[in-house]
PDB file of C-alpha atoms in Angstrom:
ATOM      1  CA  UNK A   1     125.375 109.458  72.719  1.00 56.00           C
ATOM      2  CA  UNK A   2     124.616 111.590  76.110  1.00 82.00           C
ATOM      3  CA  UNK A   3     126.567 109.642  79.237  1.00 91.00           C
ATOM      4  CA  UNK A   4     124.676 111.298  82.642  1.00 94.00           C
ATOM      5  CA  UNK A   5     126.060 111.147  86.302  1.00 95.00           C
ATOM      6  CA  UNK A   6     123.672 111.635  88.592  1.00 96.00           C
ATOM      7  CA  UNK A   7     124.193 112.261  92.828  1.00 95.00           C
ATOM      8  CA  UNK A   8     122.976 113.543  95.770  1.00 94.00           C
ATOM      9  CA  UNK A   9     124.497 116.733  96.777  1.00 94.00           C
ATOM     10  CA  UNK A  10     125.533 116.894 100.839  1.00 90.00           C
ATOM     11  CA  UNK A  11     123.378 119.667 102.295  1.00 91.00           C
ATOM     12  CA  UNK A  12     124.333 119.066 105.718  1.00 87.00           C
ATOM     13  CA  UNK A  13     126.978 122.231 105.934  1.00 89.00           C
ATOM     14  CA  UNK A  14     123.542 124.217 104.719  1.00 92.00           C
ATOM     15  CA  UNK A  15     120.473 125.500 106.912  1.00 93.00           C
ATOM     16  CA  UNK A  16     118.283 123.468 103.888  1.00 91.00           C
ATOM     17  CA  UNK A  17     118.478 121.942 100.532  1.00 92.00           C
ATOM     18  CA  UNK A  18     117.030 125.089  99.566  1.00 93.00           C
ATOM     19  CA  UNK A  19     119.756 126.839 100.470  1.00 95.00           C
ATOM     20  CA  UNK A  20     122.550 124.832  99.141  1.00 95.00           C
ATOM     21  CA  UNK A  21     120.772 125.054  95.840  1.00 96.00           C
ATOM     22  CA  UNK A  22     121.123 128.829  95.542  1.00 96.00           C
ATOM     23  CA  UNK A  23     125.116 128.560  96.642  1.00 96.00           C
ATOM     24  CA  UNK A  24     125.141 126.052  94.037  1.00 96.00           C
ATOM     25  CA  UNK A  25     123.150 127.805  91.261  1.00 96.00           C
ATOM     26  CA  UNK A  26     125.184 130.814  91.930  1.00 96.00           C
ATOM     27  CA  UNK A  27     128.279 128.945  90.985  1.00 95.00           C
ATOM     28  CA  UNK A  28     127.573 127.359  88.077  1.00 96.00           C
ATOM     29  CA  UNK A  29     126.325 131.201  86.625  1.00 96.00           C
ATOM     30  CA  UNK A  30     129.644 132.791  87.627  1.00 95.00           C
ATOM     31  CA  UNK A  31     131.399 129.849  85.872  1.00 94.00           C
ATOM     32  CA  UNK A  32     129.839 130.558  83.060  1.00 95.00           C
ATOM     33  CA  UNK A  33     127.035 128.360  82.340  1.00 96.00           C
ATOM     34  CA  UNK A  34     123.787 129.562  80.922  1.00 97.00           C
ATOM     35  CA  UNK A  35     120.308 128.914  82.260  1.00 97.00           C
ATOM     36  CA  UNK A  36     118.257 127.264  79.096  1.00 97.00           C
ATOM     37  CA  UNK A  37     114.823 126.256  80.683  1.00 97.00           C
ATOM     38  CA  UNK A  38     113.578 124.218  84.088  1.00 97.00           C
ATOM     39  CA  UNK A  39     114.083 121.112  84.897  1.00 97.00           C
ATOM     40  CA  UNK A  40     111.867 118.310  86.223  1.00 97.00           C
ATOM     41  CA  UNK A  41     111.550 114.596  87.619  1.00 97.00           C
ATOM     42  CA  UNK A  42     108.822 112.561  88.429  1.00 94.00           C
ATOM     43  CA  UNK A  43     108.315 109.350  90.213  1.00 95.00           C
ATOM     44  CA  UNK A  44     105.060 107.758  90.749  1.00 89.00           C
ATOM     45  CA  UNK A  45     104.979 103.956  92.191  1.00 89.00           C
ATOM     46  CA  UNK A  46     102.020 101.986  91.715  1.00 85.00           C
ATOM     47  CA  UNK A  47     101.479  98.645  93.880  1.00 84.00           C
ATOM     48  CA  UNK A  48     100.094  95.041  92.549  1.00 79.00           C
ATOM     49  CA  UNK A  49      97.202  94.498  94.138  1.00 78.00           C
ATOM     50  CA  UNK A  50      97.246  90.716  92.513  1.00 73.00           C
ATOM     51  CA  UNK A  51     100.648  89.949  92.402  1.00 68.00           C
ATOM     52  CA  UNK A  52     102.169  89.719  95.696  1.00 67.00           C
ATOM     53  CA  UNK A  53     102.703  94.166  96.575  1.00 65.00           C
ATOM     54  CA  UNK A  54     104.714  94.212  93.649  1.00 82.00           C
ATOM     55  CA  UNK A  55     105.814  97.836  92.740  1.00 87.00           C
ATOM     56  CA  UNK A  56     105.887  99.428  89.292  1.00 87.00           C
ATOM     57  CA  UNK A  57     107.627 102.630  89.571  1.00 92.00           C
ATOM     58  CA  UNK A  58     107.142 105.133  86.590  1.00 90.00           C
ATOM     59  CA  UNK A  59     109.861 108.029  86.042  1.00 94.00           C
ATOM     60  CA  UNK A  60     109.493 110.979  83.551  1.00 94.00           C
ATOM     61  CA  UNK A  61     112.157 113.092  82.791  1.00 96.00           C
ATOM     62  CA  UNK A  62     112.050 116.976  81.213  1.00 96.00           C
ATOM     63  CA  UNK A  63     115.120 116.209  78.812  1.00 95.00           C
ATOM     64  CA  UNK A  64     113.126 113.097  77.608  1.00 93.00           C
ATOM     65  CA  UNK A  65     109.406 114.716  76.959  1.00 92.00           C
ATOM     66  CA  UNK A  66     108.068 112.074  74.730  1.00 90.00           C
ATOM     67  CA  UNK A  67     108.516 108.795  77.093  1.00 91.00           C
ATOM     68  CA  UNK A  68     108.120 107.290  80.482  1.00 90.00           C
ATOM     69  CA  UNK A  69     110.265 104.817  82.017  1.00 92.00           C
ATOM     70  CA  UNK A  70     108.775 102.119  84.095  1.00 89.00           C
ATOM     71  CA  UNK A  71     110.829 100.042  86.379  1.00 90.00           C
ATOM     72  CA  UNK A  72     109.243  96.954  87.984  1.00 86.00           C
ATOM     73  CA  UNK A  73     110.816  95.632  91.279  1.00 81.00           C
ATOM     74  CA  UNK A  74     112.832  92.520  90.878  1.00 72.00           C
ATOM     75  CA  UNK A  75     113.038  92.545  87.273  1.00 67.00           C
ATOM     76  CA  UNK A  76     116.889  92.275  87.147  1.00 68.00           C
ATOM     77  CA  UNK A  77     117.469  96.153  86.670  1.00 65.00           C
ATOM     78  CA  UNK A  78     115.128  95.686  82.760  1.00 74.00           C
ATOM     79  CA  UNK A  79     113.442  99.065  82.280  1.00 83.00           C
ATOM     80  CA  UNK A  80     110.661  99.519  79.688  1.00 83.00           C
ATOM     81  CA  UNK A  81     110.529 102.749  77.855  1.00 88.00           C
ATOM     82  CA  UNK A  82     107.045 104.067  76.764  1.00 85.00           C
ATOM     83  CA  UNK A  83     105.573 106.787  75.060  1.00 82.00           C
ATOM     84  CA  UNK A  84     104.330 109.486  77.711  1.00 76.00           C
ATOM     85  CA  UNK A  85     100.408 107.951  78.060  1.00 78.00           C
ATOM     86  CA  UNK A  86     101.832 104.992  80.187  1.00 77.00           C
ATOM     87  CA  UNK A  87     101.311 106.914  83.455  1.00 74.00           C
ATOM     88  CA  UNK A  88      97.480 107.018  81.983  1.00 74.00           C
ATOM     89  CA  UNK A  89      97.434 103.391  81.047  1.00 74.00           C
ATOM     90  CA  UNK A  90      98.317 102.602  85.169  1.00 73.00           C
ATOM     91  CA  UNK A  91      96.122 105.543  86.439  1.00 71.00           C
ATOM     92  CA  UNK A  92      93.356 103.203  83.816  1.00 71.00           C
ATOM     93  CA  UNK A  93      94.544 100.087  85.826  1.00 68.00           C
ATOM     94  CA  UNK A  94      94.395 101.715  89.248  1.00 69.00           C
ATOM     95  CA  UNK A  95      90.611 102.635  88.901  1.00 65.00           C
ATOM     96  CA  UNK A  96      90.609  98.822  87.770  1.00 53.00           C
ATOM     97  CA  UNK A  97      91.585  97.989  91.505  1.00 63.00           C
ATOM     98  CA  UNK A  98      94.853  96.322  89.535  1.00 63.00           C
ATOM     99  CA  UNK A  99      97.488  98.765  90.964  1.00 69.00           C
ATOM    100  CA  UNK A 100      97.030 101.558  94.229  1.00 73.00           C
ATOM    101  CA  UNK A 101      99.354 104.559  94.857  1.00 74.00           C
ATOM    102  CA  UNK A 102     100.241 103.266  98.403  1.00 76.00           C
ATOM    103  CA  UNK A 103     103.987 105.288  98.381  1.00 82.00           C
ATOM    104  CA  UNK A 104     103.787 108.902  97.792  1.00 86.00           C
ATOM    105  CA  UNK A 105     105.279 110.677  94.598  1.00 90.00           C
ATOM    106  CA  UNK A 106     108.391 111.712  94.279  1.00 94.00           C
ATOM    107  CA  UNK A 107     109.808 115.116  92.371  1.00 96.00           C
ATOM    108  CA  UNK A 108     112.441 117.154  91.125  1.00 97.00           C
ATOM    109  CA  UNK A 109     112.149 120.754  90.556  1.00 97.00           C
ATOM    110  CA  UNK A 110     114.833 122.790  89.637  1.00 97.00           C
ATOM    111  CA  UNK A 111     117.001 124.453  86.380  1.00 97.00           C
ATOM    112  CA  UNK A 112     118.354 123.085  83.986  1.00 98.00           C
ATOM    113  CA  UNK A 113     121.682 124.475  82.289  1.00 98.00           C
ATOM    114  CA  UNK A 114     124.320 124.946  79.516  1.00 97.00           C
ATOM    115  CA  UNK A 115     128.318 124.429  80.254  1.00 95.00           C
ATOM    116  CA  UNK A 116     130.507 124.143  77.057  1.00 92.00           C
ATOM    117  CA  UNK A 117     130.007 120.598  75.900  1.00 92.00           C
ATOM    118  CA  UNK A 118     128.020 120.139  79.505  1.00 95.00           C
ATOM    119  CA  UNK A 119     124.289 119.859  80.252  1.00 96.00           C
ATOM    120  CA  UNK A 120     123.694 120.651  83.868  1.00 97.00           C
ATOM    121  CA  UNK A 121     120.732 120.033  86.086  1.00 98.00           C
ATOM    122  CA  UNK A 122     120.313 120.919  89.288  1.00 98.00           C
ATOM    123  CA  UNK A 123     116.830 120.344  91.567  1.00 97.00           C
ATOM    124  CA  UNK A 124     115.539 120.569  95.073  1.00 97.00           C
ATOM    125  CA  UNK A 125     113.642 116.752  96.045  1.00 96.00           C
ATOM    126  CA  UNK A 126     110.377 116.628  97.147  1.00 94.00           C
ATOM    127  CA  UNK A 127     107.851 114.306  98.429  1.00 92.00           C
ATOM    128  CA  UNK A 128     104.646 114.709  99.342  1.00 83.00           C
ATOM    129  CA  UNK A 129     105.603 118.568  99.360  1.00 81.00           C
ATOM    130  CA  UNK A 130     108.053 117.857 102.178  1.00 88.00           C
ATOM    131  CA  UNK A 131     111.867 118.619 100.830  1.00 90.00           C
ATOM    132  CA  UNK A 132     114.366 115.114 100.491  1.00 91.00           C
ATOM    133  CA  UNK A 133     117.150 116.446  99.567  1.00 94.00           C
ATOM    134  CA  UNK A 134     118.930 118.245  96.209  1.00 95.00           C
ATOM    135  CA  UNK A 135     120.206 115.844  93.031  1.00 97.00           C
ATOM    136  CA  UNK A 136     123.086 117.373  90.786  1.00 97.00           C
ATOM    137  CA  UNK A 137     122.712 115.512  87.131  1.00 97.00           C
ATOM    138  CA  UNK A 138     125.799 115.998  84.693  1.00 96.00           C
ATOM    139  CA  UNK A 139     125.574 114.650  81.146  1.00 95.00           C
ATOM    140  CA  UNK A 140     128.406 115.175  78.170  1.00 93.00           C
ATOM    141  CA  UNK A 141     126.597 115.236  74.607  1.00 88.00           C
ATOM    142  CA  UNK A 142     128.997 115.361  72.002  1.00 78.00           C
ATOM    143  CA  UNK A 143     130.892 112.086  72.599  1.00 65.00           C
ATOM    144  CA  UNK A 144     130.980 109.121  70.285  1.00 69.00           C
ATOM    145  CA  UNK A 145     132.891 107.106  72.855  1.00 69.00           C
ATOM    146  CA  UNK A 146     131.108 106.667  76.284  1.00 76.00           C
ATOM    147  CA  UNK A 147     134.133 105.914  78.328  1.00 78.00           C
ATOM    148  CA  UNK A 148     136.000 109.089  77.746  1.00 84.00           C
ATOM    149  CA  UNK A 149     132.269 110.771  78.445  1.00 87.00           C
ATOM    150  CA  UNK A 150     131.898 109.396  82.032  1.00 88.00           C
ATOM    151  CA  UNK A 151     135.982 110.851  82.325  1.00 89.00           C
ATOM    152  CA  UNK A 152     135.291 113.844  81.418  1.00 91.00           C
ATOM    153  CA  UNK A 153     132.452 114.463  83.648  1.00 93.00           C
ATOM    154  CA  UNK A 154     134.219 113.178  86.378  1.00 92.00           C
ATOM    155  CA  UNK A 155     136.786 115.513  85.917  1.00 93.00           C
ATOM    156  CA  UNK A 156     133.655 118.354  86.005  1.00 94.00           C
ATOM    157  CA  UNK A 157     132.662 117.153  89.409  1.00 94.00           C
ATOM    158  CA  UNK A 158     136.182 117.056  90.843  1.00 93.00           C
ATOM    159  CA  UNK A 159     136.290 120.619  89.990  1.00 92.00           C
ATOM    160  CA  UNK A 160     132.981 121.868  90.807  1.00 93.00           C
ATOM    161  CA  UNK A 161     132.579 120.147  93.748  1.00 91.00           C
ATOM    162  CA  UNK A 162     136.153 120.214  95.276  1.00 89.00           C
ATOM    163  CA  UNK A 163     135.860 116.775  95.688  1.00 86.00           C
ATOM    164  CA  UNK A 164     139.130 114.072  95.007  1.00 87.00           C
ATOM    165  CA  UNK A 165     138.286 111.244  92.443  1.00 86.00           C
ATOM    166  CA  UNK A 166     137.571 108.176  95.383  1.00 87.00           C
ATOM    167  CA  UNK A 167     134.431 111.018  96.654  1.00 87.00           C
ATOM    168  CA  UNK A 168     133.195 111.253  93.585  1.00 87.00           C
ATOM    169  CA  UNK A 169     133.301 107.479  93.100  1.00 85.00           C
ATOM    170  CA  UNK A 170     131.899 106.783  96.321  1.00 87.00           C
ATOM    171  CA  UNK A 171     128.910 109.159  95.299  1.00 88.00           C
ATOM    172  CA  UNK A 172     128.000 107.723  91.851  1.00 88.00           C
ATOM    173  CA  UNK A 173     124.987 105.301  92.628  1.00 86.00           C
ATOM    174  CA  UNK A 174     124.636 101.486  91.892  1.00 83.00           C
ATOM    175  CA  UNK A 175     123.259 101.391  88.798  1.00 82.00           C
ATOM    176  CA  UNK A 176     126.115 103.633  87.077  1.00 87.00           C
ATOM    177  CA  UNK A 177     128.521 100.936  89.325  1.00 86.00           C
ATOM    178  CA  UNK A 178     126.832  98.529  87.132  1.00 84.00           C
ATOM    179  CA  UNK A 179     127.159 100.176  83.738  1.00 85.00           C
ATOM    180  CA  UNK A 180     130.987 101.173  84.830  1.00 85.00           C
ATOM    181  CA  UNK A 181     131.749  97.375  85.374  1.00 84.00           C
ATOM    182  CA  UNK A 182     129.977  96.704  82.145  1.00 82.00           C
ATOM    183  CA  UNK A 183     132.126  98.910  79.996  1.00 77.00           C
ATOM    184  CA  UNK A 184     135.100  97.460  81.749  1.00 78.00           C
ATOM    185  CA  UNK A 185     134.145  94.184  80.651  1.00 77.00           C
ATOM    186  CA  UNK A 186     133.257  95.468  77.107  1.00 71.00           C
ATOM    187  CA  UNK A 187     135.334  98.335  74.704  1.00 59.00           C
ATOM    188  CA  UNK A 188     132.804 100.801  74.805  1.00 61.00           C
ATOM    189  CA  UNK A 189     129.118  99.749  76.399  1.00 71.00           C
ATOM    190  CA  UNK A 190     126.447 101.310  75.535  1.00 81.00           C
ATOM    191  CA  UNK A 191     124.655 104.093  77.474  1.00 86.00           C
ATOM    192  CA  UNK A 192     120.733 104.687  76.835  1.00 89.00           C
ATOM    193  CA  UNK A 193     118.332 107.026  78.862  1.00 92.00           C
ATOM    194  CA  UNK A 194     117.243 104.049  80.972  1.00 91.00           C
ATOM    195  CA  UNK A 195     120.537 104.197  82.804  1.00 92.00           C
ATOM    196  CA  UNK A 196     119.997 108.207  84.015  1.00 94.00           C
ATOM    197  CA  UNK A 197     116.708 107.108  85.307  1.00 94.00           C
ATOM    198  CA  UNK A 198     117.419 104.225  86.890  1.00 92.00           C
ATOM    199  CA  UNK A 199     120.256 106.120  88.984  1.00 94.00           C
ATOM    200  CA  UNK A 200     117.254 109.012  89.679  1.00 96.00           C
ATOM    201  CA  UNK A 201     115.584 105.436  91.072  1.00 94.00           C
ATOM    202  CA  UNK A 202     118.117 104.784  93.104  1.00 93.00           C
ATOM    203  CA  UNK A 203     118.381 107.561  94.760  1.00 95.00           C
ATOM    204  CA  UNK A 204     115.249 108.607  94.957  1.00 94.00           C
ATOM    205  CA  UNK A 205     114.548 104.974  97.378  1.00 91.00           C
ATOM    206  CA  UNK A 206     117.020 105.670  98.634  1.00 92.00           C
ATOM    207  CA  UNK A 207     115.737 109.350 100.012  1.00 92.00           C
ATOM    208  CA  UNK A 208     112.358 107.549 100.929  1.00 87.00           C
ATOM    209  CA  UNK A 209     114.202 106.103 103.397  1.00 83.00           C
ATOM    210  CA  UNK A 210     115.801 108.949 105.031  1.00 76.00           C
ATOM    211  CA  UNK A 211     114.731 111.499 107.358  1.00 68.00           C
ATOM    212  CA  UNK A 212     113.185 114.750 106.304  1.00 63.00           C
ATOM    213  CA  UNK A 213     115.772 117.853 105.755  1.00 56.00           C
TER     214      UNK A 213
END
């Protein structure tokens, strides 16, 4: 069972994302890990035109080729996983005059790597070709036991990112709060795919939000 992390990197001590990305990339090479293929996230958000401007956002991930996740807004954080036609099925509805593209797309390009028991990816965010930001995801494979997962990677961040354990809490998003809480509450709760994406959703509305960098 993979447990992911996924932040925002600061790239405010940096002339640009793109930048920060090479320091970055450069690190995690002379600490060993190996490049294994590029990495890649989408998100496309579709608008109700008969119910109200509600949005149906639509993530695809590179480490999950097969499926699309589809998120729609106040639906009480319930994510529907689909085989990889869903983003034709809405582009079917749109011509319909059901749903419109009214927010631009959102994407992740960057590399994705090998560290040990680690999978590391690490992308520049853009949006309508105009850079957002850079995302850092860390996921531990191996682990039958999801709490000692999310430990472990913390203790990877702490040390690749010279930041103290209260930084890297602060910089987990909302949705891992969530799942955290959860697995307080429970022995060991479960982690699926949904939960990586919906912390790419969170920060990625986030981002839309923010000024250009």
């Amino acid at each position: 069972m993979v447990v992911a992390v996924v932040i925002q990197l600061a790239t405010g001590s940096y002339k640009s994302p793109a930048e920060a990305a090479e320091f970055y990339l450069d690190k995690l090479e002379k600490g060993g890990a190996k490049k294994t293929r590029p990495y890649q996230v989408d998100l496309i958000s579709y608008t109700s035109l008969t119910q109200s401007s509600k949005v149906v956002h639509v993530l695809s991930h590179s480490e999950y080729p097969a499926s699309s996740f589809a998120f729609a807004e106040h639906s009480n954080n319930q994510m529907l996983v689909a085989d990889n036609t869903f983003v034709a099925l809405m582009n079917k509805l749109k011509t319909l005059r059901a749903f419109e593209i009214r927010l631009p797309k959102m994407e992740v390009r960057g590399t994705r790597f090998e560290y040990q028991d680690f999978i590391i990816n690490l992308g520049i965010v853009n949006q309508s070709q105009t850079t957002k930001g850079l995302i850092l995801e860390v996921a531990y494979v191996p682990m039958d036991e999801t709490r000692e997962g999310y430990c472990l990677i913390q203790e990877f961040l702490q040390s690749f990112l010279n930041m103290t354990k209260p930084m890297v809490q602060k910089a987990i998003t909302e949705q891992l709060s969530n799942w955290l809480r959860s697995l307080k509450e429970k022995k060991d709760a479960e982690y699926t795919p949904s939960i990586s994406l919906l912390q790419y959703l969170d920060i990625f509305l986030n981002m839309r939000k923010q000024p250009n960098e």
